mmCIF file of C-alpha atoms in Angstrom:
data_model
loop_
_atom_site.group_PDB
_atom_site.id
_atom_site.type_symbol
_atom_site.label_atom_id
_atom_site.label_comp_id
_atom_site.label_asym_id
_atom_site.label_seq_id
_atom_site.Cartn_x
_atom_site.Cartn_y
_atom_site.Cartn_z
ATOM 1 C CA UNK A 1 135.964 104.978 52.690
ATOM 2 C CA UNK A 2 132.765 105.184 54.685
ATOM 3 C CA UNK A 3 129.811 107.313 53.694
ATOM 4 C CA UNK A 4 129.782 110.953 54.709
ATOM 5 C CA UNK A 5 125.996 111.040 54.673
ATOM 6 C CA UNK A 6 123.497 108.227 55.220
ATOM 7 C CA UNK A 7 119.939 108.604 53.963
ATOM 8 C CA UNK A 8 117.332 106.163 55.248
ATOM 9 C CA UNK A 9 114.034 106.044 53.366
ATOM 10 C CA UNK A 10 111.233 104.003 54.943
ATOM 11 C CA UNK A 11 108.577 103.239 52.336
ATOM 12 C CA UNK A 12 105.319 101.418 51.755
ATOM 13 C CA UNK A 13 103.653 101.427 48.316
ATOM 14 C CA UNK A 14 105.438 104.597 47.197
ATOM 15 C CA UNK A 15 106.583 103.583 43.717
ATOM 16 C CA UNK A 16 105.064 106.787 42.330
ATOM 17 C CA UNK A 17 107.180 108.978 44.632
ATOM 18 C CA UNK A 18 110.389 107.096 45.434
ATOM 19 C CA UNK A 19 112.104 108.075 42.172
ATOM 20 C CA UNK A 20 111.721 111.766 43.062
ATOM 21 C CA UNK A 21 113.263 111.169 46.482
ATOM 22 C CA UNK A 22 116.184 109.200 45.033
ATOM 23 C CA UNK A 23 116.794 111.741 42.267
ATOM 24 C CA UNK A 24 116.824 114.488 44.880
ATOM 25 C CA UNK A 25 119.608 112.654 46.710
ATOM 26 C CA UNK A 26 121.597 112.418 43.466
ATOM 27 C CA UNK A 27 121.329 116.197 43.004
ATOM 28 C CA UNK A 28 122.951 117.001 46.350
ATOM 29 C CA UNK A 29 126.559 118.174 46.472
ATOM 30 C CA UNK A 30 127.721 115.344 48.745
ATOM 31 C CA UNK A 31 130.007 112.891 46.975
ATOM 32 C CA UNK A 32 129.868 110.100 49.533
ATOM 33 C CA UNK A 33 126.266 109.096 50.190
ATOM 34 C CA UNK A 34 124.867 105.850 51.535
ATOM 35 C CA UNK A 35 121.205 105.291 50.630
ATOM 36 C CA UNK A 36 119.171 102.717 52.533
ATOM 37 C CA UNK A 37 115.601 102.032 51.420
ATOM 38 C CA UNK A 38 113.522 100.029 53.897
ATOM 39 C CA UNK A 39 110.432 98.688 52.142
ATOM 40 C CA UNK A 40 107.632 97.615 54.481
ATOM 41 C CA UNK A 41 106.441 94.811 52.179
ATOM 42 C CA UNK A 42 105.036 97.013 49.400
ATOM 43 C CA UNK A 43 102.821 95.402 46.813
ATOM 44 C CA UNK A 44 103.577 97.904 44.066
ATOM 45 C CA UNK A 45 106.679 98.418 41.890
ATOM 46 C CA UNK A 46 108.805 100.103 44.587
ATOM 47 C CA UNK A 47 111.663 97.595 44.427
ATOM 48 C CA UNK A 48 112.092 97.887 40.645
ATOM 49 C CA UNK A 49 111.968 101.686 40.778
ATOM 50 C CA UNK A 50 114.668 101.792 43.470
ATOM 51 C CA UNK A 51 116.923 99.362 41.599
ATOM 52 C CA UNK A 52 116.470 101.283 38.348
ATOM 53 C CA UNK A 53 116.854 104.838 39.645
ATOM 54 C CA UNK A 54 119.516 104.244 42.322
ATOM 55 C CA UNK A 55 121.157 100.837 41.792
ATOM 56 C CA UNK A 56 123.749 101.492 44.525
ATOM 57 C CA UNK A 57 121.061 101.887 47.194
ATOM 58 C CA UNK A 58 120.859 99.237 49.874
ATOM 59 C CA UNK A 59 117.347 97.827 49.499
ATOM 60 C CA UNK A 60 115.846 96.047 52.498
ATOM 61 C CA UNK A 61 112.362 94.538 52.467
ATOM 62 C CA UNK A 62 110.410 93.341 55.480
ATOM 63 C CA UNK A 63 108.740 89.927 55.033
ATOM 64 C CA UNK A 64 105.347 91.248 56.182
ATOM 65 C CA UNK A 65 103.886 94.721 56.592
ATOM 66 C CA UNK A 66 104.835 95.844 60.111
ATOM 67 C CA UNK A 67 103.908 99.511 60.176
ATOM 68 C CA UNK A 68 105.806 102.765 60.013
ATOM 69 C CA UNK A 69 107.445 102.622 63.465
ATOM 70 C CA UNK A 70 109.124 99.271 62.930
ATOM 71 C CA UNK A 71 110.149 100.235 59.391
ATOM 72 C CA UNK A 72 111.839 103.414 60.655
ATOM 73 C CA UNK A 73 113.673 101.556 63.375
#
């Protein structure tokens, strides 16, 4: 079954805030959610926070920091 809702979260050095965003997704009433986190080469603990708080999220990381526009696309 495919996801009813897809949530795409572009991020750069947001380890302090990403858990709140992911927990907010968990609190929604949708039962079929696809979460995609696109990390623009953060140098903080973003990856570990995502994998701990929402292990089912698809985590993508760019090899170098490319800016917000490319990360969103």
